[in-house]
Structure formats: C-alpha cells, structure tokens
XYZ file of C-alpha atoms in Angstrom:
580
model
C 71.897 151.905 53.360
C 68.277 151.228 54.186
C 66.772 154.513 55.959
C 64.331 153.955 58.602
C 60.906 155.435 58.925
C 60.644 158.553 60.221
C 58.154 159.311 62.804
C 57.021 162.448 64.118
C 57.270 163.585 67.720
C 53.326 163.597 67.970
C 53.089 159.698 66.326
C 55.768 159.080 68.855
C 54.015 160.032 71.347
C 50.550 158.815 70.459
C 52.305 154.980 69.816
C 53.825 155.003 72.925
C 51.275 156.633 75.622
C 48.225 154.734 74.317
C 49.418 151.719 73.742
C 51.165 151.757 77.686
C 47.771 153.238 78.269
C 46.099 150.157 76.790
C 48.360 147.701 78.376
C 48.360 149.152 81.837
C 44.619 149.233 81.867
C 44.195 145.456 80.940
C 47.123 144.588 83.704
C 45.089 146.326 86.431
C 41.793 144.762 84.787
C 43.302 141.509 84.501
C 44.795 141.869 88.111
C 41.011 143.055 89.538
C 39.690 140.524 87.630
C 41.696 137.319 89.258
C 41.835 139.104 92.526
C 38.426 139.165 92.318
C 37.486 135.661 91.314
C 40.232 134.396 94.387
C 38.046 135.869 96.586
C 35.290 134.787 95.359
C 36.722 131.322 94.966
C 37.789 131.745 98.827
C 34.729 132.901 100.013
C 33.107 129.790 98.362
C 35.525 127.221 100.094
C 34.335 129.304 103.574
C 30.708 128.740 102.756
C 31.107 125.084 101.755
C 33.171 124.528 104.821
C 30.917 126.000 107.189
C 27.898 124.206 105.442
C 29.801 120.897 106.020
C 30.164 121.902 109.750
C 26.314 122.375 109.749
C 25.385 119.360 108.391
C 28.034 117.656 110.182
C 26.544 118.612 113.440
C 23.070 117.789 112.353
C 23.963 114.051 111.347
C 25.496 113.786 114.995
C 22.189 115.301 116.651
C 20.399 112.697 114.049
C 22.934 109.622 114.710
C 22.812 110.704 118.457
C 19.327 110.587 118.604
C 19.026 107.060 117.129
C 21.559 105.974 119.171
C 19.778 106.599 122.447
C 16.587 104.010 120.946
C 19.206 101.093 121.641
C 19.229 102.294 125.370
C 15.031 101.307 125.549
C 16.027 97.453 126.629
C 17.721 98.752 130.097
C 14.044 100.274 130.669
C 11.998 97.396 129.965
C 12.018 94.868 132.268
C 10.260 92.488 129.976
C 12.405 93.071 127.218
C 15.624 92.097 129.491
C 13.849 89.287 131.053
C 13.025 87.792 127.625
C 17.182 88.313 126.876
C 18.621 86.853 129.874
C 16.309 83.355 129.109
C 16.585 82.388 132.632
C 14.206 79.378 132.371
C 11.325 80.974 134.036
C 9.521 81.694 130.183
C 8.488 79.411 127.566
C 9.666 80.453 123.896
C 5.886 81.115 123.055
C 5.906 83.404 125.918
C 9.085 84.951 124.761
C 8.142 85.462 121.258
C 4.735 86.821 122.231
C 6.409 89.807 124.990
C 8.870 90.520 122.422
C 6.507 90.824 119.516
C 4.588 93.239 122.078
C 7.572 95.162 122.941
C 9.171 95.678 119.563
C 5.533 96.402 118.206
C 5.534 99.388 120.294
C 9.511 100.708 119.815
C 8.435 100.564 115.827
C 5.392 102.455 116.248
C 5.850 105.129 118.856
C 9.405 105.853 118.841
C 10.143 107.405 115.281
C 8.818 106.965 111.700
C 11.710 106.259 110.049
C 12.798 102.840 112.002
C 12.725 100.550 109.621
C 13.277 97.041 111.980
C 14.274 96.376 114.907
C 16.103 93.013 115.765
C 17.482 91.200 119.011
C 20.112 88.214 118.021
C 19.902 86.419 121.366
C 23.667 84.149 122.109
C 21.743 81.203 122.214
C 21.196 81.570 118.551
C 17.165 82.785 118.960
C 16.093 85.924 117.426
C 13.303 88.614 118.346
C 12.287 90.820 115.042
C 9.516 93.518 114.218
C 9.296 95.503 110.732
C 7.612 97.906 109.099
C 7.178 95.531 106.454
C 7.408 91.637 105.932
C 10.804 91.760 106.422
C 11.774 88.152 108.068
C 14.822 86.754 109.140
C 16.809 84.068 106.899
C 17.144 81.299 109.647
C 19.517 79.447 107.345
C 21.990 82.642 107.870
C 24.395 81.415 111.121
C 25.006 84.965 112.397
C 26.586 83.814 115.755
C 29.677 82.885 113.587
C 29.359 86.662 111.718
C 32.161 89.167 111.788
C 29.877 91.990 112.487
C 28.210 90.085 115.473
C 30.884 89.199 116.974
C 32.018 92.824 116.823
C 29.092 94.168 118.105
C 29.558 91.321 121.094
C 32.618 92.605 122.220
C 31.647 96.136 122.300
C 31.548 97.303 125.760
C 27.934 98.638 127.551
C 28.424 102.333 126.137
C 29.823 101.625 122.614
C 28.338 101.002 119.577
C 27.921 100.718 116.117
C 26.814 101.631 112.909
C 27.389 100.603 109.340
C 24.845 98.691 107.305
C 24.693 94.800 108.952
C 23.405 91.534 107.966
C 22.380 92.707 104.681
C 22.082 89.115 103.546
C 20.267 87.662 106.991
C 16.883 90.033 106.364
C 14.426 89.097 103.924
C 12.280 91.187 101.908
C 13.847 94.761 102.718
C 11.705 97.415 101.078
C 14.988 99.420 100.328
C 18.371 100.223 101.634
C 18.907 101.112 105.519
C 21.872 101.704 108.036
C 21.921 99.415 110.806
C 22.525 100.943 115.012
C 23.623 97.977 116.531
C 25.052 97.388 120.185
C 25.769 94.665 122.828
C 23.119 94.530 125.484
C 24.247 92.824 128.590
C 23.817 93.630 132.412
C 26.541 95.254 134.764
C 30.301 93.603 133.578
C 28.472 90.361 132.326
C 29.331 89.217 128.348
C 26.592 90.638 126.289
C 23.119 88.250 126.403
C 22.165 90.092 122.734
C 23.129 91.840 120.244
C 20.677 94.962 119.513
C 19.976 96.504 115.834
C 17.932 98.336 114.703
C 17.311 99.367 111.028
C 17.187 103.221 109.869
C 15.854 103.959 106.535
C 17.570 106.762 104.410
C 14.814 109.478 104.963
C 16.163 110.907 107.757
C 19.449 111.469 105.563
C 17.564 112.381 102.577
C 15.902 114.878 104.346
C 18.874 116.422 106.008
C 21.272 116.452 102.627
C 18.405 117.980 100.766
C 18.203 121.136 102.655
C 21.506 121.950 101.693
C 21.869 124.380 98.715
C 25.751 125.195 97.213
C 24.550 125.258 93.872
C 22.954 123.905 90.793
C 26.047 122.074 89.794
C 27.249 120.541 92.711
C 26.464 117.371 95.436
C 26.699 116.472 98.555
C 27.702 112.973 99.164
C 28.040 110.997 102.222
C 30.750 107.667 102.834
C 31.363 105.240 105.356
C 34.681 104.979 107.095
C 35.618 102.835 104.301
C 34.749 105.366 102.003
C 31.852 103.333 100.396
C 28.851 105.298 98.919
C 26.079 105.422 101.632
C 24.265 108.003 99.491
C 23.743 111.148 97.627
C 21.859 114.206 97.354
C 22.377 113.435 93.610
C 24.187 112.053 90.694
C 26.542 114.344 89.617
C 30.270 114.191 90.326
C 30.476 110.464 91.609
C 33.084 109.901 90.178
C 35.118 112.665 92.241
C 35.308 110.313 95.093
C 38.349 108.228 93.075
C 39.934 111.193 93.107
C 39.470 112.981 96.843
C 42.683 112.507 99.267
C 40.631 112.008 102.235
C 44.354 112.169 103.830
C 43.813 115.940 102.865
C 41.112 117.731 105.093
C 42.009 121.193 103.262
C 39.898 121.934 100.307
C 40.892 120.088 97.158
C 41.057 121.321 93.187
C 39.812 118.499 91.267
C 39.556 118.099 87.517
C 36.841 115.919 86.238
C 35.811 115.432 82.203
C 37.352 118.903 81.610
C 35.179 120.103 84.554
C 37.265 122.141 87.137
C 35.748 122.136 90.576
C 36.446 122.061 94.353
C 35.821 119.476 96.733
C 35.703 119.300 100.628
C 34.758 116.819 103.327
C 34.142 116.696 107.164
C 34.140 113.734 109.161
C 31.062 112.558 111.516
C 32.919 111.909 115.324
C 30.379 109.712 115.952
C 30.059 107.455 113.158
C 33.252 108.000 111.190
C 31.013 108.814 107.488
C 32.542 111.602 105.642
C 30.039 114.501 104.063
C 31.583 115.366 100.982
C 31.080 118.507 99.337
C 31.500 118.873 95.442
C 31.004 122.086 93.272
C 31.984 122.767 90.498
C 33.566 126.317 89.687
C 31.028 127.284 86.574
C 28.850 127.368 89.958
C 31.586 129.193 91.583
C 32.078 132.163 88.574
C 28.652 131.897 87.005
C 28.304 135.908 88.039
C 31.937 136.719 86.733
C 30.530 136.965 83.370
C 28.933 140.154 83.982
C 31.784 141.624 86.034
C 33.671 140.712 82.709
C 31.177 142.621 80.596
C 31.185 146.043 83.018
C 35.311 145.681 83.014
C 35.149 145.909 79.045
C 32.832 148.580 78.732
C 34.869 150.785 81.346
C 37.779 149.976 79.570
C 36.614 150.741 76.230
C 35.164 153.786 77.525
C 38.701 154.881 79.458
C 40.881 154.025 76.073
C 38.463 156.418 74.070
C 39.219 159.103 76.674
C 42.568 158.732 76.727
C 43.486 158.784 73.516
C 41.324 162.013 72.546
C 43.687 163.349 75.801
C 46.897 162.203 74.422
C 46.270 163.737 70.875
C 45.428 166.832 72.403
C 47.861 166.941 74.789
C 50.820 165.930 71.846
C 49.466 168.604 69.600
C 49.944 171.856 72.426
C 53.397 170.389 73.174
C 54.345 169.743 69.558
C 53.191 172.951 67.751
C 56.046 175.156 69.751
C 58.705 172.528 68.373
C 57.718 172.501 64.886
C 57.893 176.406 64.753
C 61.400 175.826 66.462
C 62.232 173.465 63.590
C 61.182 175.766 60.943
C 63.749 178.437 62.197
C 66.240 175.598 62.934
C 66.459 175.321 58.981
C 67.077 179.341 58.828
C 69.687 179.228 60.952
C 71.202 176.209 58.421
C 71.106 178.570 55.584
C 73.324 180.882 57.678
C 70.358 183.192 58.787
C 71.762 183.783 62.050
C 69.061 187.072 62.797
C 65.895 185.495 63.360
C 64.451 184.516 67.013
C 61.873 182.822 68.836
C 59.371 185.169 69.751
C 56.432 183.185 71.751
C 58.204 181.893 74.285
C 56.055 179.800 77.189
C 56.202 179.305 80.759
C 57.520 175.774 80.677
C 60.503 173.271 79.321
C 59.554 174.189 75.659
C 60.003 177.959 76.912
C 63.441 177.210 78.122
C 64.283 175.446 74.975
C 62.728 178.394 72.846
C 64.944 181.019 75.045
C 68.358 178.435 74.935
C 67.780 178.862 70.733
C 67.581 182.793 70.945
C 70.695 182.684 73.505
C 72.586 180.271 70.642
C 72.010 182.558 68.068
C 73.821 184.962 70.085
C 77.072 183.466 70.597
C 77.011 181.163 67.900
C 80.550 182.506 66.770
C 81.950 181.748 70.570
C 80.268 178.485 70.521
C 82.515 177.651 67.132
C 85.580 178.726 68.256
C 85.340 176.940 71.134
C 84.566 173.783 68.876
C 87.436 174.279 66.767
C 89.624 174.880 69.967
C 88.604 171.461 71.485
C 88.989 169.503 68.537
C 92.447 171.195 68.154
C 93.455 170.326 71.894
C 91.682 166.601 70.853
C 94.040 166.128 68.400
C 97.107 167.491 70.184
C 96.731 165.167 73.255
C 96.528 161.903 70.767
C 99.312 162.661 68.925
C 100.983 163.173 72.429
C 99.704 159.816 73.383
C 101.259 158.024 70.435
C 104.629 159.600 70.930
C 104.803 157.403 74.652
C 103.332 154.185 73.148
C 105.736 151.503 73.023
C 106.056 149.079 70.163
C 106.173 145.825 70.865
C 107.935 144.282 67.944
C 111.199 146.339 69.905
C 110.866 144.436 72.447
C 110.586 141.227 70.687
C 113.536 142.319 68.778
C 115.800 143.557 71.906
C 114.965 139.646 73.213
C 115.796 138.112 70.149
C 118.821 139.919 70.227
C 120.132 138.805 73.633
C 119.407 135.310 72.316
C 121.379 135.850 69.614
C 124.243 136.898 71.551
C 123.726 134.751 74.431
C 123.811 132.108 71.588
C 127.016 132.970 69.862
C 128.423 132.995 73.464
C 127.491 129.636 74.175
C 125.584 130.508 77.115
C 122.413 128.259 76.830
C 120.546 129.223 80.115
C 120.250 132.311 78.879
C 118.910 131.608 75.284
C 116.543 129.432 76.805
C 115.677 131.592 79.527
C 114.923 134.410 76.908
C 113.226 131.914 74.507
C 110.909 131.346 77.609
C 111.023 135.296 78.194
C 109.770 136.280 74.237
C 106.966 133.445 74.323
C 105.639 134.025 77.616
C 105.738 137.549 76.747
C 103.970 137.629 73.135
C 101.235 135.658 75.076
C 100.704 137.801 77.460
C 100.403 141.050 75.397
C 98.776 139.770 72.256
C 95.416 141.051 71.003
C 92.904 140.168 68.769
C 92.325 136.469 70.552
C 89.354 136.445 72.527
C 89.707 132.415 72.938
C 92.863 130.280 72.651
C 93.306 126.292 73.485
C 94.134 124.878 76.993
C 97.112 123.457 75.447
C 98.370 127.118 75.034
C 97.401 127.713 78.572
C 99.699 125.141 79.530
C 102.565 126.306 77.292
C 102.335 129.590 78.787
C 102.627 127.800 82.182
C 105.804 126.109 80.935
C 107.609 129.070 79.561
C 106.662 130.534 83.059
C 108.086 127.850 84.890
C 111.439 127.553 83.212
C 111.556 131.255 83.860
C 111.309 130.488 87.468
C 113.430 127.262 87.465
C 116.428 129.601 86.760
C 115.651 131.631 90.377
C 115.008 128.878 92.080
C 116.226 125.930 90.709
C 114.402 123.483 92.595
C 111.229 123.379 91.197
C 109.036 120.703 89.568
C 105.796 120.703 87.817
C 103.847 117.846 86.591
C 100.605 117.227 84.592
C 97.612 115.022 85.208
C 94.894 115.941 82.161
C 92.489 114.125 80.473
C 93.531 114.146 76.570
C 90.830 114.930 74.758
C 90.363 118.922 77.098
C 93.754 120.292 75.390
C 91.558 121.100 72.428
C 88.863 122.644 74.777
C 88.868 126.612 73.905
C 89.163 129.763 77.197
C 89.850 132.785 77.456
C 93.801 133.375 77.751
C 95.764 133.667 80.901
C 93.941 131.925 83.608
C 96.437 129.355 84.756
C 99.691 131.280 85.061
C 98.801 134.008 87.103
C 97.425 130.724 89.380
C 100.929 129.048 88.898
C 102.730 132.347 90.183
C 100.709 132.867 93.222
C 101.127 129.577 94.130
C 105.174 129.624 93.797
C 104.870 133.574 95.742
C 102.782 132.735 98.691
C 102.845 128.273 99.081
C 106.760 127.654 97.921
C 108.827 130.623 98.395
C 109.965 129.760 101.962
C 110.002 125.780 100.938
C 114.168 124.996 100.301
C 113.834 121.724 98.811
C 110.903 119.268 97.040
C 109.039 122.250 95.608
C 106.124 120.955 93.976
C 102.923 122.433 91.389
C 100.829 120.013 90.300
C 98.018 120.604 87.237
C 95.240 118.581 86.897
C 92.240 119.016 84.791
C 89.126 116.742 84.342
C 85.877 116.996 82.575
C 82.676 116.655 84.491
C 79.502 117.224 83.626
C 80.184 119.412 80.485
C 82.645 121.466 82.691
C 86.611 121.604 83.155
C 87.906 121.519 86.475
C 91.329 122.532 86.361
C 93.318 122.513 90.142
C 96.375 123.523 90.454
C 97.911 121.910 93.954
C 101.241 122.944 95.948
C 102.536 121.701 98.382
C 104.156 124.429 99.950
C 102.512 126.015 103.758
C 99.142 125.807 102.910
C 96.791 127.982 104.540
C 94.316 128.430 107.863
C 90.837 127.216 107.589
C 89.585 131.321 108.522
C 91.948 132.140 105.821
C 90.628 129.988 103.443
C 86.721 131.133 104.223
C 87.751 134.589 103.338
C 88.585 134.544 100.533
C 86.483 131.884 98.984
C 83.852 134.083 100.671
C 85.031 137.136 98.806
C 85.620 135.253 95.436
C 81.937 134.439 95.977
C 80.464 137.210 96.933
C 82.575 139.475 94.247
C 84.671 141.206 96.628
C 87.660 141.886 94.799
C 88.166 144.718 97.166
C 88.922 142.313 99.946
C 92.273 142.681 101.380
C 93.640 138.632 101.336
C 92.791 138.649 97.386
C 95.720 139.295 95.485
C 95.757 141.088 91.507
C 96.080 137.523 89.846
C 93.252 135.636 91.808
C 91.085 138.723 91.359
C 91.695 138.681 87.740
C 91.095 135.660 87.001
C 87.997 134.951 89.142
C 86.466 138.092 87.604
C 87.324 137.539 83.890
C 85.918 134.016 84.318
C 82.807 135.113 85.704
C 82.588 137.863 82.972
C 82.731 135.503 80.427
C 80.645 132.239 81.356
C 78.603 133.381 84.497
C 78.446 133.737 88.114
C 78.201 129.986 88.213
C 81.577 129.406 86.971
C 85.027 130.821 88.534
C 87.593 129.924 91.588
C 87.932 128.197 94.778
C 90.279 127.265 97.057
C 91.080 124.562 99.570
C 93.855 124.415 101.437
C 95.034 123.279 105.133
C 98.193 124.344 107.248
C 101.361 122.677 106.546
C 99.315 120.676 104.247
C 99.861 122.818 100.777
C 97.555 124.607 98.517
C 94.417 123.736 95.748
C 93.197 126.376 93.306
C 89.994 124.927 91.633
C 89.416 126.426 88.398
C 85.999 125.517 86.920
C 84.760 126.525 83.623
C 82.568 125.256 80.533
C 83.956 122.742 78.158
C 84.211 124.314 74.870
C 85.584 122.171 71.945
C-alpha cells in the first residue's frame, strides 16, 4: 500500500489560505479590471455618439446653408427673366445678364462655390466657375436621369449628390452638386439649378473632430458610396458596417478589433461614420494593469507573512497536545495540559485533561456498545428469511401439484418461482428487455388464473430485446394498469406493449384499454412525475418507483408519462436510453 504524504497542519494551512488568497485577489483584479475597461469601452461609444450628433448637426447647418444659395433666382428679376425666355431678349443678351449674375453669386456669396449652372428646358445653359470649367455641349442632359429628377422636384425640394460629373469640363477636383427645379407658382420647372460645392467646407468640418490617433471619420451617400474621409485608415470597415444597425457595432478588421458608429444627415441622407479602433480605446489600461500588479504583489507578500504567523500561534498549542497524545499511548494516563487558552484550542486542551479523567468510563462504555452492536445483529439474522426456502416450498407445491395432475397449478407456481427469483435477486444492476418482458409474462399468467379474461400482446422492434435496464420497470406498469384501467372491465381485457427506438432512446408504452382517465387527472400526475413529487396523492408505489429509479439512473431527462382519455383506456410511456 502506497502511503501518502503527510502534511503538517501549518503546510496545510499555508497551501490552502494563500493560494485562495492568490486566486481571490486575481478574480477581484480580473473582475476590476474588465469592469473597468466596459466602462471605459461604454463611455467611448457615448463620446463617439455624441460627436456624431455634433457633426451631424453641423453638416445640416452647412448643407442648410448652401441650400438657401439656390433660393437667389426668386430674388433676381433678371436672372428669372433670362429663365422664362419669353422672347423679349436676344441670346447675346441672355448670356451677357447671366454671365453678370452668376459672376456675382460666385464671388460674393461664399468661397467655397465651386460653379454654378442653370440647364434651361429648351436645352440652353447659363455657367460661371471658379475655374475654366466649361460645359460638354455634346452631353444631352435633357434626356439625363438626374435632370429629370431634379425637374420633377417640387418648388421646396431639392437635391444633392454629385451630378453631371461627365457634362463639366476641366473640374479642378471633386465637388457635390445642390441642385433644384426653378419654376414660378405651380408652373413645370423653366430650369434646373446646380450649383457646385467643393470639399473644403467638409474637410474643414471632419477635421475638427478628434476620437483618436487610430481612428476616422468617414462620410457616404445614401448609397453608401465614399464621398470622403478625414483619412485613410479603416476603409475597408465600410464592407463590413450594417447600416441596418444604428447601435454601435464591434468590427474585426486585419486582427484589429474596433468599434464603429454612424448617424444619418435628415437633410441629405449621407451617413458620418465613426471608426476607432480599441488600442485607441485601452491605450491607458496598460498602466492601470501595471498599478493592479504591483498592489497585488504587494497584498500576496502581506498575506502570506500573516498566514505563517497566524498558523504558527494556532499550531504550537496542538503540537504540545500531540506530544502528550503519545504519553497517554504508552499508558501514561497522569499527565495534563497545563497552558490552557481562551479560545477553541483552550477547549480542546481542557476536553484532553477531562479524557484523562474518565478514560476508564469512556472504555467501558466502548466495550458496552460494541457488545449491544453485536447482540442486535445477531438478533437481526435470527428474523432474516432465506430465500432458497421459499424457492424450495414452491418447488414443492409443483411437485405435488404435478403428481396430482393439476396443471394450472404447476404452471401457476412455475410463473410464481420465476416472477419471484426476479423480483428478489441481487447482484444485477442491469438485465435485458427480453427479461423485462419475461417477467411481464410470468406476471400475466399469474393474473390470467384470477381473471381469466385477459390478453396481452407485443409490438417491439427486434433488435431492443438485447438493449440492457435496470430490472423491474415494466411489471409494476403492467399491474397498475390491470388494478386501476381493467379491473371493472368483464370482458375484452386488453395490455398492449410496444417499444420503439428513436433517436438513441427506447420508448416503451404500455396501452389498456380499460376506463381511461380525466384530462385534470392526467395533468396531475404527469405534473408530479415531472416535478418529482412522489408525495403526491394520485401516484401510486409502482409509478413512483419506477419514475424515480429511472431518473436515478439515466437523468431527469428520461422517466414516465402518461396519456390517457375517459372511456378511451390508458398509455404509460416509458422512455429511456438505448443500451446494447
């Protein structure tokens, strides 16, 4: 026999307080430290989010305020007298007010106008840049999508995407186009209005925000197309944005976690999108990392100076105790604990000085129980019944029954012996279905001699007579059902056994068709059987027995059921694993 390692009280105590110590400590340091870097993860989504509202509501102001510049025709007489080409001016004259007029909406209005165009319906057009930017005349934009949108647009709508990118010649860079319908009272539209914005305006408002080295702030058309960026980092997290999702999103990018958010412009429909990524976020965790290990360091070293202090003051009182222990084991029965403390190891010390005292009583009254021990098992053999007399006292009335000629009851004892050694035998944890329903038959010819008219029949698949179960969890089933479904029935008294395997499971029912049962009935005890509550009052011995042995052995998951319906008979569902 291998002997284990002994370990002292003190080691005992020293391996198990600082290593919960230790383990506790990094739990609540491990719990401060993710509690921690939630919040500051949450506090992070609130700042993005409320930086998208800002910006938000400055694009609107900025959109808002560009919007307004496609109101100046309704002001200018001679811009609107130029559009409704009544007759009354020549095209030189027309070109030469409108190259006036546009002149000075480029050049007083705002710096960052880029063009400003009128497509007349007649197919003329009116245009003033910045730069020698000129209009394609080989472009037919009366046949355009986007002006025929813009024509249908009522007197207070309007639009804004980027337009007739490949009509204008000579465009310095990129711009976003304003466009609307310009027409007079509920008459269609005489022109269609745009004017060209360039991106410094946008620039300038993106570029004032500041989430963080590693992050950008990017801003989409309704189509979610690029419009621009505050830089190129994390472009690629558009592919992966729900923009069905306005809640902030986790993304993972080249093994880069980070969040994203975006907020969408009323007025124009462009998403700002924010993206950080969460080094940004926990950059400053690092040092709250580094002051958690020091103070943990610092709190283990403590603690385990405590604990060896504290383990030596409450060990030094045992060992003494031991010491005389071994005294009294040589027989030296006179010796006593003489510093006795005001605490648990006091009480001990005093319960070993009181010991020594009546150690004679506390003998005899050893000897005295073991006697009585003895004395009630021999008393509990003398009542225990063999079995084997049984068997024989059966055998016997076979015998005779036999010589007498009186089959019924050799088979009826036959039945009796079998049923019985079934029943009481030990040592077999598992036995085969097929001796399940053996032990069913030997039952039932019992019972065919009370009450004659009784059949049972068997539908099984084959191959689950081999399947293994714990014994006796059929019969009892087969005796409640004849005690409580057939009883009262005087004629066609049927039991039914069927078993199937599903789904690496037996389900075995046994179906009567004696009175059956009411539905309340029914939910009672199927209620009970799954809740456990053998206590109930409708469950009889045999369904509690066999519901609770099952459950004992494979799980909760397995066990009984019932179904059942007045005047309709009885099922008994038995399920349980397959086990080959």
């Amino acid at each position: 026999m291998i002997q284990k390692k002994r370990y002292t009280i003190k080691k005992k105590m020293i391996l198990t307080f600082i290593p919960l110590t230790i383990i506790a400590l990094l739990i609540i340091s491990a719990s401060a430290f993710v509690l921690y870097s939630k919040s500051l993860q949450n506090s992070y989504e609130r700042l993005v989010n409320e930086t998208l509202k800002q910006v938000n509501l400055h694009l609107d102001t900025y959109l808002n305020d560009i919007i307004h510049l496609t109101e100046s025709p309704y002001y200018n007489d001679s811009i609107l007298n130029v559009l409704e080409n009544d007759g009354n001016l020549s095209p030189i004259e027309q070109n030469t007010i409108m190259d006036e007029e546009l002149y000075t909406i480029l050049t007083t209005l705002r710096e960052d106008i880029q063009g400003v165009y009128f497509y007349r319906n007649d197919g003329t057009t009116f245009s003033k840049s910045r730069y020698r930017v000129t209009i394609d005349s080989n472009k037919d934009y009366l046949n355009s999508d986007w002006y025929h949108h813009i024509m249908k647009l009522r007197k207070s709508e309007f639009f804004i995407n980027e337009l007739n990118r490949d009509g204008v010649n000579n465009r310095p860079s990129r711009a976003f186009s304003v466009a609307k319908g310009i027409n007079l009272f509920d008459e269609p539209s005489m022109a269609a209005m745009v004017i060209d914005i360039n991106f410094s305006g946008l620039e300038s408002l993106v570029n004032t925000v500041d989430i963080g080295q590693k992050s950008n702030i990017l801003i989409v058309d309704e189509n979610n197309n690029l419009i621009m960026s505050k830089n190129q980092q994390y472009l690629q997290a558009m592919d992966e944005i729900n923009f069905h999702n306005p809640s902030v999103q986790q993304l993972e990018l080249d093994n880069d976690s980070m969040i994203s958010a975006y907020s969408t412009s009323d007025i124009s429909g462009w998403k700002i999108i924010a993206v950080v990524s969460k080094q940004e976020i926990f950059s400053e965790l690092n040092t709250i990392q580094r002051l958690i290990l020091i103070i943990s360091i610092v709190t283990i070293i403590l603690i385990t100076g405590a604990c060896i202090f504290v383990s030596h003051r409450i060990t030094q009182p045992l060992s003494h105790l031991k010491r005389l222990m071994k005294e009294v084991k040589k027989g030296n029965y006179s010796i006593a604990m003489t510093d006795i403390r005001n605490d648990e190891i006091g009480d001990v010390a005093s319960t070993f000085n009181d010991m020594q005292s009546h150690m004679d009583e506390l003998i005899n009254q050893v000897l005295e129980g073991r006697y009585k021990q003895k004395e009630a098992e021999l008393n509990n053999l003398k009542y225990q019944i063999r079995p084997h007399f049984l068997y024989n006292t059966l055998e016997s009335i076979r015998a005779l029954a036999e010589i007498k000629g009186n089959l019924e009851i050799v088979d009826m004892s036959s039945s009796l012996g079998a049923f019985l050694r079934y029943s009481i035998k030990q040592g077999h944890d598992f036995v085969f279905l097929k001796d399940e329903f053996n032990q069913v038959n030997n039952y039932i010819n019992i019972q065919q001699r009370r009450f004659g008219n009784l059949d049972i029949r068997y539908n099984l698949e084959p191959f689950i007579l081999n399947s293994r179960t714990i014994p006796l969890i059929l019969q009892p089933l087969v005796e409640n059902a004849i005690q409580h479904g057939l009883e009262e029935k005087l004629y066609d008294r049927i039991i039914t056994i069927e078993g199937t395997f599903r789904n690496h499971d037996l389900i075995i029912k046994v179906i009567d068709n004696g009175k059956g049962m009411e539905a309340s009935l029914v939910k009672q005890i199927n209620d009970a059987l799954a809740e456990n509550n053998y206590n109930h009052k409708q469950l009889g011995i045999g369904l509690n027995n066999v519901d609770s042995r099952i459950k004992m052995t494979y799980g909760n998951q397995y066990g009984l059921r019932i179904e059942s319906e007045w005047h309709k008979g009885t099922t008994m569902i038995v399920t349980i694993p397959y086990m080959p």
